[in-house]
Amino acid sequence: MMTLEMLNLSIAMPEMFLLALACTVLVVDVYLKDSQRNVTYMLSQLGLIITLILISQQTPQNNEWTRELAFNGLFVNDLLATVLKYAVVLLVAIVFVYSRRYLQDRNIFKGEFYVLGLFGLLGMMVMISANHFLSMYLGLELLSLSLYAMVAFDRENPNAAEAAMKYFVLGAIASGMLLYGMSMVYGMTGSLNIVEVAVALDQMEGDNIVLIFGLVFMVIGISFKLGAVPFHMWIPDVYHGSPTTVTSYIATAPKVAGFAMVIRLLAESMGSFQADWQGMMIILAVLSMAVGNVIAIAQTNLKRLLAYSTISHVGFIMLGLLAGNQEGYSAAMFYTLTYTLMSLGGFGIIILLTRKGFEADNINDLKGLNQRSPWFAFIMLIVVFSMAGVPPTVGFWAKLAVLKAVVNIDMLWLALVAVFFSIIGIFYYLRIIKLMYFDDAEDKSEINCTRDMQIALSANGLSVLMLGLYPAALMSICIAAFS
Amino acid sequence: MTFFEVVFYAFSTLMVVAALGVVSARNPVHSVLFLVLTFFAGSAIWLLLEAEFLAITLVLVYVGAVMVLFLFVVMMLDINITRMREGLMRYAPFGIAIAILLIVQMIMVVGPENFGLQAFAAPELHGADYSNTKELGRVLYTDYVYAFELASVILLVAIVAAITLTMRRRPNTRHQIPGEQMKVMKQDRLRIVNMKSETIDSEDK
């Protein structure tokens, strides 16, 4: 017989609260008039703050982190999960701050954006805490389904519909690949539980072609979701086509969840096949860095440019992951967390420059930003420098940590390739800075922006700088998460 | 060949043929009907695996409800088949090559060498008192309650997404408001204008 205590519900408190919150927002929103949508917004933000508090309550006894299981081993909580959950909730809350005026200007300030955003967040938290292939897949589908709907959310926009369609079809194929891979692993090990799979794989001897076959499919599915070359086709179209607030959502928090997916599926369960997936990841990483950085040079659309920049950053994250040791994983985690922060700042600036009937998504819209608003030009400068990896911003430390991990596993050539492509990448980052500081503004209109967004965006940009000056605290958390 | 094997091979052949029919049929309605056949053959194979509950659910839910709805949707949509097939011949060789490659790989991996009776012993057959439904129910709400609840959340999101994307308030649509119509008084609609009567002479001038 099993009892309710055996489910160990208390450690899944943040998830349960978030689910209740999303359902409450869904119901409350129905009774609101269009002029009262701010209530939906405020309720979502309040709920996210409470979720953050609940996550921070999840500290273990005696400050000793252990893997705590719940729901019969389908759910796990450890330091890694707590830190990543904290990050995704924070990122989504900031995206919501950025989104309000943009949505109002376009007459799409509707409750569904927040409801779907919260459900997507729940999906990410489920993925981060997954200790079972089943919960990982369900979390992924919950996230993806919310994202597909959010991309198509602006129904008047044909670009958004096209992007949503592409995203949906490719995402469904990727999910199918992932499931097929999981089914192969299940067939060989007889378990879907990540820890049990790892134990079963450790006991196996010799090469097992079925497991490698399953592993290939799993890696393909994961790369699709992360957007590594050659499975990156959807990224530029989706980033370009969706409303910019939705782009800022897709480009940030789901990357953290994707990182958790790689750790749980490849590092924790398929750890004994590390040599096999390392080879695949080297190819993915090199191609991502090459294609991302080279094609970004040709882009004139800012959202597409950031999309290709994302692809190249995914390549860097993979560099850390393929190292396959504690150093590599913590470097990749540091890179993921800081990259999402920079990416959020970049899209924040684009949202800042938009106004009613005008999308500031052309690279020329940044011209002379320094004359229009020196402060936000400075914030963008920090963000762009950080993406390029220029000290003293945090992007430099992230790149350094990842490269160090690669060099320490005796793959100097890979580190050199990475440096080579990031130097190519600096070209288009510098072009953005040139446009902001050395060109005259064509469009001299006032930047109108609400106070909360100004504060959030400034904090966002300054945190990139502060983390660059004092990276040790975050770095030590990342190292502790994998010890 | 035992009776068991005859049934298995008959239904698996049917399933593969029907699945090929789904993707190759010219008429989308035929595709949907082929899909029904695929599901039916699949449920027969599940019956052989003693998964009676799943087999019956597949027929009841998928064949009975989902596919009928699907059929309605396909019949309602105005699909231009010739336009859809425009790029087909151009991409066909590439697609077929990849498909053959995948099939060859799968046959090499998912064959009797790795999944045969030497690798895995045949599962025991259960007696007549075994209830598949009971076994499923026992784990569904206990061991897998988390996955079960998550699946329900996914369905909720699907509903929200579908309504968000399709329900629209068109400001220009013309529709009747019966209450307002009933309240109309004669003086609201009828305007009696007092005007001089005109004569034919005045028109001639």
XYZ file of C-alpha atoms in Angstrom:
688
model
C 0.000 0.000 0.000
C 1.186 3.475 -0.598
C 0.318 6.529 1.375
C 0.297 10.213 0.632
C 3.481 10.727 2.665
C 5.350 8.475 0.281
C 4.796 10.953 -2.506
C 6.952 13.444 -0.563
C 4.887 16.322 -1.906
C 6.545 19.092 0.075
C 9.616 19.300 -2.148
C 7.431 19.859 -5.213
C 5.760 22.849 -3.550
C 6.914 25.485 -6.091
C 5.514 23.444 -9.002
C 2.207 22.828 -7.290
C 1.866 26.481 -6.387
C 2.687 27.520 -9.941
C 0.052 25.172 -11.348
C -2.535 26.599 -8.957
C -1.443 30.096 -9.915
C -1.746 29.443 -13.654
C -5.245 28.004 -13.191
C -6.259 30.962 -10.993
C -4.985 33.465 -13.548
C -6.844 31.558 -16.257
C -10.147 31.772 -14.390
C -9.758 35.320 -13.054
C -8.870 36.608 -16.506
C -12.187 35.420 -17.916
C -14.091 37.791 -15.643
C -12.008 40.853 -16.461
C -12.796 43.538 -18.979
C -10.184 44.420 -21.572
C -9.328 47.573 -19.628
C -8.563 45.556 -16.505
C -5.870 43.267 -17.941
C -3.373 44.840 -15.572
C -4.961 42.736 -12.849
C -3.930 39.579 -14.737
C -0.441 40.948 -15.094
C -0.133 41.920 -11.431
C -1.530 38.577 -10.278
C 0.998 36.688 -12.441
C 3.890 38.760 -11.141
C 2.792 38.381 -7.526
C 2.512 34.630 -8.048
C 5.988 34.474 -9.574
C 7.425 36.297 -6.564
C 5.762 33.797 -4.225
C 7.122 30.957 -6.396
C 10.606 32.412 -6.010
C 10.158 32.506 -2.233
C 8.932 28.907 -2.238
C 11.955 27.807 -4.272
C 14.324 29.534 -1.865
C 12.621 27.642 0.990
C 13.870 24.393 -0.536
C 17.121 24.372 1.392
C 18.170 21.036 2.838
C 18.897 20.262 6.461
C 22.452 20.918 7.667
C 23.238 22.684 4.368
C 24.074 19.312 2.839
C 22.531 18.969 -0.614
C 21.289 15.514 -1.481
C 19.083 14.240 -4.259
C 15.632 14.278 -2.763
C 13.035 12.272 -4.637
C 9.292 12.760 -4.815
C 6.358 11.197 -6.660
C 7.905 7.729 -6.598
C 11.135 8.810 -8.177
C 9.634 10.785 -11.048
C 10.717 14.051 -9.490
C 14.070 15.055 -8.061
C 15.261 18.110 -6.233
C 18.903 18.989 -5.783
C 21.039 22.117 -5.796
C 21.183 22.097 -9.608
C 17.385 22.012 -9.845
C 16.942 24.756 -7.254
C 19.401 27.123 -8.939
C 18.028 26.526 -12.424
C 14.430 26.939 -11.240
C 15.346 30.188 -9.572
C 16.834 31.357 -12.867
C 13.862 30.409 -15.050
C 11.296 32.008 -12.748
C 13.333 35.192 -12.585
C 13.789 35.286 -16.370
C 10.084 34.787 -17.022
C 9.187 37.491 -14.494
C 11.476 39.968 -16.281
C 10.061 38.967 -19.674
C 6.599 39.743 -18.290
C 7.800 43.208 -17.179
C 9.171 43.874 -20.664
C 6.052 42.607 -22.346
C 3.350 44.837 -20.918
C 3.691 48.014 -22.987
C 4.602 46.109 -26.158
C 1.457 44.011 -25.940
C -0.710 47.029 -25.107
C 0.585 48.909 -28.150
C -0.342 46.023 -30.406
C -3.762 45.309 -28.923
C -2.692 41.842 -27.884
C -2.531 42.579 -24.166
C -4.526 39.499 -23.284
C -4.546 37.137 -20.350
C -3.602 34.172 -22.517
C -0.065 35.459 -22.922
C 0.449 35.246 -19.174
C -1.460 31.984 -18.757
C 0.555 30.269 -21.496
C 3.744 31.839 -20.163
C 3.058 30.400 -16.714
C 2.217 26.951 -18.069
C 5.395 27.031 -20.145
C 7.305 27.935 -17.002
C 5.736 24.971 -15.230
C 6.924 22.767 -18.089
C 10.464 24.089 -17.701
C 10.449 23.454 -13.955
C 9.190 19.918 -14.539
C 12.035 19.342 -17.013
C 14.599 20.733 -14.597
C 13.359 18.415 -11.846
C 12.831 15.358 -14.026
C 14.240 12.110 -12.750
C 12.358 9.977 -15.229
C 12.169 9.938 -19.027
C 8.411 10.244 -18.748
C 8.410 13.416 -16.655
C 11.142 14.873 -18.865
C 9.070 14.278 -21.985
C 5.859 15.577 -20.436
C 7.605 18.718 -19.196
C 9.076 19.261 -22.640
C 5.693 18.894 -24.321
C 4.071 21.245 -21.816
C 6.720 23.832 -22.585
C 6.641 23.325 -26.354
C 2.872 23.413 -26.627
C 2.747 26.703 -24.733
C 5.481 28.103 -26.957
C 3.743 27.116 -30.212
C 0.608 28.917 -29.094
C 2.540 31.969 -27.916
C 4.327 32.303 -31.265
C 1.000 32.336 -33.134
C -0.528 34.549 -30.472
C -0.657 37.691 -32.638
C -3.225 36.402 -35.085
C -3.200 39.401 -37.398
C 0.433 38.766 -38.235
C 1.002 36.287 -41.109
C 4.728 35.998 -40.241
C 3.819 34.770 -36.779
C 1.468 32.141 -38.191
C 4.181 30.892 -40.551
C 6.739 30.789 -37.747
C 4.333 28.916 -35.477
C 3.598 26.357 -38.178
C 7.286 25.678 -38.839
C 8.031 25.517 -35.151
C 5.139 23.156 -34.525
C 5.979 20.703 -37.312
C 9.714 20.607 -36.591
C 9.121 20.484 -32.851
C 6.757 17.538 -33.239
C 9.339 15.643 -35.327
C 12.002 16.376 -32.718
C 9.757 15.110 -29.922
C 9.145 11.953 -31.933
C 12.899 11.421 -32.367
C 13.476 11.918 -28.658
C 10.731 9.452 -27.754
C 12.029 6.860 -30.191
C 15.487 7.144 -28.662
C 14.044 6.823 -25.173
C 12.086 3.730 -26.197
C 15.300 2.066 -27.402
C 16.998 2.783 -24.088
C 13.936 1.456 -22.287
C 14.024 -1.686 -24.387
C 17.603 -2.404 -23.355
C 17.565 -1.347 -19.716
C 13.962 -2.081 -18.779
C 13.568 1.183 -16.924
C 12.682 4.781 -17.603
C 13.984 6.074 -14.315
C 17.137 8.097 -14.944
C 19.055 6.688 -11.981
C 18.002 3.112 -12.718
C 18.978 3.507 -16.378
C 22.401 4.755 -15.315
C 22.865 1.759 -12.996
C 21.737 -0.693 -15.682
C 24.079 0.844 -18.251
C 27.025 0.651 -15.870
C 26.549 -3.082 -15.523
C 26.492 -3.687 -19.259
C 29.611 -4.820 -21.012
C 30.903 -3.989 -24.442
C 29.338 -1.922 -27.152
C 25.635 -2.149 -27.465
C 24.421 -1.058 -30.878
C 20.812 -0.616 -29.775
C 21.787 1.799 -27.035
C 23.957 3.819 -29.397
C 21.109 3.866 -31.898
C 18.798 5.186 -29.163
C 21.419 7.650 -28.041
C 21.693 9.113 -31.557
C 17.964 9.752 -31.636
C 18.032 11.313 -28.193
C 20.905 13.615 -29.138
C 19.043 14.647 -32.305
C 15.909 15.434 -30.300
C 17.872 17.457 -27.763
C 19.776 19.366 -30.460
C 16.500 20.288 -32.148
C 15.190 21.738 -28.924
C 18.418 23.583 -28.164
C 18.831 24.714 -31.767
C 22.269 23.329 -32.587
C 23.355 23.121 -36.237
C 22.228 21.188 -38.346
C 18.929 21.215 -36.437
C 18.709 24.988 -36.215
C 16.440 25.836 -39.190
C 13.522 26.884 -37.041
C 15.393 29.365 -34.853
C 15.785 32.371 -37.220
C 12.229 32.113 -38.541
C 10.670 31.689 -35.124
C 12.701 34.505 -33.556
C 11.878 36.757 -36.483
C 8.231 35.877 -36.901
C 6.965 35.906 -33.342
C 6.093 39.044 -31.396
C 9.297 40.363 -29.818
C 8.113 39.654 -26.277
C 7.502 36.037 -27.212
C 10.951 35.933 -28.822
C 12.466 37.190 -25.598
C 10.610 34.409 -23.767
C 11.760 31.682 -26.190
C 15.331 32.927 -26.277
C 15.896 32.892 -22.539
C 14.243 30.558 -20.033
C 13.763 27.500 -22.343
C 17.533 27.464 -22.950
C 18.045 26.897 -19.228
C 15.510 24.064 -19.332
C 17.294 22.666 -22.395
C 20.546 22.675 -20.467
C 18.843 20.742 -17.665
C 17.552 18.284 -20.267
C 21.088 17.600 -21.528
C 22.373 17.134 -17.984
C 19.565 14.795 -16.921
C 19.358 12.748 -20.116
C 22.953 12.575 -21.277
C 25.140 13.223 -18.243
C 23.083 11.560 -15.521
C 21.468 8.644 -17.331
C 23.736 7.972 -20.324
C 26.928 8.873 -18.465
C 28.609 5.589 -19.324
C 28.195 6.389 -23.027
C 29.976 9.677 -22.634
C 32.622 8.806 -25.215
C 29.890 8.239 -27.809
C 27.875 11.388 -27.251
C 31.011 13.445 -26.887
C 31.872 12.743 -30.530
C 28.411 13.782 -31.689
C 28.547 16.936 -29.610
C 31.915 17.966 -31.025
C 30.388 17.975 -34.509
C 27.311 19.859 -33.301
C 29.387 22.415 -31.391
C 31.800 23.147 -34.237
C 29.000 23.440 -36.808
C 26.935 25.652 -34.508
C 29.767 28.041 -33.858
C 30.680 28.171 -37.549
C 27.208 28.597 -39.017
C 25.963 30.879 -36.245
C 28.816 33.324 -36.392
C 29.311 33.388 -40.159
C 25.661 33.732 -41.194
C 24.997 36.351 -38.525
C 27.299 38.702 -40.439
C 24.880 38.807 -43.365
C 21.819 39.638 -41.283
C 20.165 43.037 -41.377
C 17.279 42.093 -39.150
C 18.207 42.452 -35.516
C 16.032 39.561 -34.346
C 17.511 37.238 -36.964
C 20.979 38.424 -36.019
C 20.345 37.562 -32.382
C 18.919 34.221 -33.516
C 22.170 33.291 -35.272
C 24.091 34.617 -32.305
C 22.030 32.236 -30.118
C 23.024 29.349 -32.368
C 26.702 30.171 -31.930
C 26.263 30.482 -28.157
C 24.560 27.079 -28.079
C 27.753 25.785 -29.697
C 29.752 27.213 -26.807
C 27.406 25.687 -24.222
C 27.916 22.336 -25.951
C 31.676 22.766 -25.649
C 31.303 22.752 -21.893
C 28.894 19.846 -21.929
C 31.053 17.644 -24.130
C 33.939 17.925 -21.682
C 31.845 15.517 -19.646
C 33.299 16.272 -16.232
C 32.389 18.466 -13.296
C 34.428 21.364 -14.629
C 32.768 21.209 -18.025
C 29.220 20.915 -16.703
C 29.635 23.811 -14.284
C 31.219 25.936 -17.023
C 28.296 25.143 -19.324
C 25.850 25.999 -16.537
C 27.595 29.321 -15.916
C 27.519 30.010 -19.658
C 23.814 29.160 -19.950
C 22.777 31.291 -16.989
C 24.783 34.316 -18.056
C 23.948 33.983 -21.745
C 20.214 33.994 -21.039
C 20.727 37.182 -19.044
C 22.516 38.873 -21.970
C 19.978 37.636 -24.457
C 17.181 39.006 -22.273
C 18.918 42.386 -22.225
C 19.330 42.397 -26.020
C 15.667 41.684 -26.680
C 14.756 44.126 -23.912
C 16.442 46.903 -25.891
C 14.541 45.928 -29.053
C 11.268 46.017 -27.115
C 12.269 49.372 -25.638
C 12.716 50.911 -29.087
C 9.408 49.684 -30.474
C 6.340 51.805 -30.403
C 2.831 51.607 -31.686
C 2.917 50.399 -35.282
C 6.696 50.243 -35.405
C 8.905 47.209 -34.860
C 12.465 48.252 -34.129
C 13.822 45.002 -35.513
C 16.037 46.355 -38.259
C 19.652 46.775 -37.411
C 19.498 50.379 -38.673
C 16.921 51.218 -36.024
C 19.787 51.206 -33.551
C 21.516 54.051 -35.419
C 22.486 56.878 -33.135
C 20.967 55.321 -30.063
C 23.597 57.169 -28.069
C 22.073 60.513 -29.119
C 18.581 59.409 -28.262
C 19.316 57.766 -24.952
C 22.933 57.533 -23.763
C 21.949 55.349 -20.820
C 20.243 52.620 -22.826
C 22.957 52.789 -25.469
C 25.356 52.026 -22.631
C 23.208 49.087 -21.456
C 23.170 47.707 -25.007
C 26.926 48.238 -25.177
C 27.417 46.072 -22.075
C 25.118 43.382 -23.440
C 26.774 43.291 -26.857
C 30.274 43.307 -25.382
C 29.241 40.463 -23.137
C 27.903 38.447 -26.082
C 31.172 39.043 -27.912
C 33.115 37.991 -24.821
C 34.952 41.231 -24.074
C 36.193 41.740 -20.515
C 35.142 42.975 -17.974
C 31.676 41.722 -18.870
C 30.490 38.318 -17.784
C 30.555 36.891 -21.304
C 34.329 36.849 -21.122
C 34.369 34.680 -17.981
C 31.760 32.347 -19.446
C 33.809 31.795 -22.608
C 36.993 31.427 -20.589
C 35.477 28.786 -18.296
C 34.182 26.753 -21.220
C 37.467 26.962 -23.113
C 39.404 25.975 -20.025
C 37.242 22.885 -19.619
C 37.919 21.902 -23.241
C 41.651 22.469 -22.949
C 41.745 20.372 -19.766
C 40.417 17.338 -21.612
C 43.246 17.699 -24.140
C 41.231 19.126 -26.975
C 43.267 22.205 -27.651
C 42.268 22.224 -31.321
C 38.612 22.531 -30.352
C 39.360 25.511 -28.125
C 41.292 27.133 -30.984
C 38.377 26.577 -33.382
C 36.041 28.155 -30.813
C 38.299 31.183 -30.408
C 38.599 31.534 -34.187
C 34.837 31.627 -34.692
C 34.225 33.957 -31.786
C 36.693 36.388 -33.351
C 34.624 36.246 -36.548
C 31.590 36.868 -34.356
C 33.077 40.036 -32.898
C 32.660 41.649 -36.325
C 28.893 41.830 -36.221
C 28.787 42.708 -32.547
C 31.098 45.639 -33.231
C 28.866 46.706 -36.115
C 26.002 47.130 -33.647
C 28.215 49.314 -31.447
C 29.351 51.356 -34.428
C 25.737 52.008 -35.407
C 24.811 53.055 -31.875
C 27.740 55.352 -31.190
C 29.180 56.585 -34.473
C 26.175 56.973 -36.738
C 23.622 59.745 -36.670
C 20.104 58.909 -35.632
C 17.668 58.775 -38.554
C 14.743 58.436 -36.252
C 14.900 61.058 -33.551
C 11.632 60.241 -31.841
C 11.513 60.109 -28.074
C 11.920 56.724 -26.421
C 8.794 56.278 -24.364
C 8.927 53.602 -21.810
C 7.311 52.804 -18.512
C 9.223 53.229 -15.284
C 9.164 49.532 -14.335
C 10.658 48.525 -17.655
C 13.399 51.165 -17.357
C 14.356 49.853 -13.935
C 14.233 46.192 -15.010
C 16.255 46.792 -18.171
C 18.872 48.842 -16.316
C 19.165 46.161 -13.641
C 19.411 43.539 -16.366
C 22.246 45.324 -18.138
C 24.111 46.248 -14.969
C 23.890 42.691 -13.662
C 25.784 41.558 -16.780
C 28.515 44.030 -15.839
C 28.434 43.217 -12.112
C 28.640 39.480 -12.731
C 31.618 40.226 -14.956
C 33.359 42.127 -12.167
C 32.468 39.585 -9.473
C 31.949 36.227 -11.206
C 33.151 34.145 -8.273
C 29.848 33.844 -6.409
C 27.853 32.493 -9.348
C 30.771 30.341 -10.448
C 31.042 28.696 -7.042
C 27.313 27.938 -7.065
C 27.704 26.326 -10.497
C 30.628 24.231 -9.259
C 28.730 23.216 -6.112
C 25.779 22.086 -8.236
C 27.918 19.348 -9.786
C 29.931 18.187 -6.814
C 3.226 -21.440 -37.615
C 0.947 -21.234 -34.669
C -2.364 -19.433 -34.724
C -0.762 -16.706 -32.652
C 1.887 -16.057 -35.297
C -0.617 -16.102 -38.142
C -2.650 -13.416 -36.417
C 0.432 -11.370 -35.644
C 1.812 -11.423 -39.192
C -1.582 -10.789 -40.732
C -2.221 -7.701 -38.668
C 1.312 -6.333 -38.858
C 1.273 -6.620 -42.652
C -2.074 -4.886 -42.676
C -0.688 -2.152 -40.438
C 2.358 -1.477 -42.620
C 0.293 -1.456 -45.812
C -2.276 0.854 -44.254
C 0.440 3.189 -42.942
C 1.897 3.403 -46.448
C -1.595 4.176 -47.665
C -1.877 7.092 -45.226
C 1.066 8.894 -46.763
C 0.528 7.881 -50.377
C -3.235 8.257 -50.830
C -4.167 11.059 -53.213
C -7.364 11.949 -51.452
C -6.971 13.251 -47.867
C -10.211 11.521 -46.868
C -8.742 8.205 -47.978
C -5.652 8.995 -45.909
C -7.774 9.405 -42.814
C -9.580 6.148 -43.509
C -6.239 4.378 -43.936
C -5.188 5.836 -40.593
C -8.291 4.285 -39.032
C -7.225 0.953 -40.480
C -3.710 1.425 -39.071
C -5.076 2.075 -35.608
C -7.363 -0.924 -35.870
C -4.505 -3.238 -36.826
C -2.430 -1.743 -34.025
C -5.099 -2.463 -31.481
C -5.285 -6.070 -32.674
C -1.540 -6.420 -32.036
C -1.956 -4.917 -28.583
C -4.595 -7.541 -27.882
C -1.977 -10.193 -28.612
C 0.253 -8.523 -26.018
C -2.539 -8.893 -23.443
C -2.970 -5.127 -23.268
C -6.737 -5.393 -23.624
C -7.581 -2.094 -22.021
C -5.247 -0.131 -24.285
C -6.495 -1.995 -27.359
C -10.113 -1.186 -26.592
C -9.260 2.431 -25.729
C -7.454 2.797 -29.024
C -10.512 1.680 -30.928
C -13.016 3.617 -28.827
C -11.102 6.873 -28.434
C -8.967 7.105 -31.560
C -11.075 5.317 -34.118
C -14.433 6.210 -32.603
C -13.905 9.809 -31.616
C -10.641 11.372 -32.737
C -10.593 10.054 -36.285
C -14.230 10.892 -36.908
C -13.515 14.447 -35.819
C -10.442 14.401 -38.019
C -12.560 13.250 -40.936
C -14.909 16.186 -40.411
C -11.990 18.620 -40.356
C -10.446 17.155 -43.501
C -13.777 17.313 -45.309
C -14.368 20.910 -44.218
C -10.958 22.174 -45.295
C -10.491 23.316 -48.836
C -7.198 21.637 -49.584
C -5.611 22.311 -52.916
C -3.974 18.978 -53.606
C -2.194 19.947 -56.798
C -0.515 22.867 -55.064
C 0.468 20.699 -52.144
C 2.098 18.244 -54.501
C 4.101 20.827 -56.396
C 7.467 20.186 -54.760
C 6.830 16.499 -54.272
C 8.667 15.117 -57.281
C 11.642 17.367 -56.679
C 12.153 16.186 -53.121
C 10.967 12.607 -53.620
C 14.350 11.019 -54.508
C 16.026 12.627 -51.524
C 13.223 11.657 -49.185
C 13.112 8.078 -50.438
C 16.884 7.727 -50.095
C 16.763 8.892 -46.470
C 13.784 6.660 -45.730
C 15.587 3.602 -47.129
C 18.690 4.468 -45.136
C 16.647 4.729 -41.942
C 14.779 1.493 -42.624
C 18.011 -0.398 -43.266
C 19.485 0.940 -40.040
C 16.392 0.065 -38.076
C 16.306 -3.470 -39.483
C 19.947 -3.889 -38.525
C 19.358 -2.668 -34.986
C 15.817 -3.609 -34.078
C 16.142 -7.126 -35.393
C 16.143 -10.568 -33.804
C 19.854 -10.263 -32.983
C 19.237 -7.625 -30.365
C 15.622 -8.141 -29.449
C 15.237 -11.861 -30.168
C 14.324 -14.591 -27.692
C 18.010 -15.097 -26.852
C 18.302 -11.544 -25.618
C 14.952 -11.374 -23.891
C 12.937 -14.319 -22.620
C 9.369 -14.479 -23.894
C 6.965 -12.907 -21.402
C 4.785 -15.256 -19.420
C 1.194 -15.578 -20.503
C -1.253 -14.553 -17.828
C -4.194 -16.629 -16.733
C -7.853 -15.871 -17.267
C -8.153 -14.057 -13.926
C -5.608 -11.414 -14.979
C -7.096 -7.994 -15.564
C -5.094 -5.547 -17.594
C -7.441 -2.707 -16.641
C -6.921 -3.350 -12.944
C -3.141 -3.455 -13.324
C -3.124 -0.155 -15.214
C -5.433 1.515 -12.726
C -3.267 0.366 -9.859
C -0.136 2.155 -11.110
C -1.761 5.062 -12.915
C -2.985 6.827 -9.788
C -0.143 5.762 -7.505
C 3.258 5.243 -9.079
C 2.613 7.469 -12.064
C 0.298 10.051 -10.532
C 2.791 12.811 -11.341
C 2.927 11.910 -15.037
C -0.839 11.511 -15.088
C -1.407 14.974 -13.648
C 1.132 16.484 -16.032
C -0.674 14.923 -18.970
C -3.870 16.567 -17.761
C -2.103 19.942 -17.588
C -0.922 19.441 -21.176
C -4.504 18.828 -22.252
C -5.551 22.011 -20.442
C -2.868 23.973 -22.294
C -4.060 22.443 -25.563
C -7.580 23.702 -24.841
C -6.331 27.178 -23.909
C -4.127 27.302 -27.006
C -6.876 26.138 -29.351
C -9.335 28.696 -27.994
C -6.771 31.495 -28.062
C -5.913 30.806 -31.665
C -9.393 30.300 -33.056
C -11.885 32.321 -31.037
C -12.063 35.785 -32.448
C -14.411 38.656 -31.989
C -14.858 40.200 -35.386
C -16.005 43.785 -34.958
C -17.562 43.969 -38.442
C -19.693 40.862 -38.433
C -23.411 41.493 -38.926
C -25.672 39.630 -36.611
C -29.095 40.030 -35.113
C -29.849 41.119 -31.559
C -33.395 39.803 -31.032
C -33.978 41.813 -27.839
C -33.240 45.079 -29.582
C -35.418 44.054 -32.502
C -38.365 43.404 -30.221
C -38.019 46.750 -28.507
C -38.258 48.703 -31.751
C -41.223 51.082 -31.846
C -42.929 52.370 -34.888
C -41.532 55.892 -34.437
C -37.924 54.563 -34.381
C -38.103 53.182 -37.869
C -40.825 55.018 -39.680
C -40.398 58.655 -40.535
C -43.390 60.417 -42.045
C -42.298 63.283 -44.155
C -44.682 65.960 -45.090
C -44.048 67.025 -48.639
C -45.844 68.760 -51.388
C -47.459 66.605 -53.926
C -45.807 66.959 -57.278
C -47.649 67.307 -60.507
C -46.721 66.121 -63.948
C -46.531 69.718 -65.191
C -43.688 70.560 -62.863
C -41.698 67.663 -64.234
C -42.005 68.870 -67.792
C -40.471 72.234 -67.123
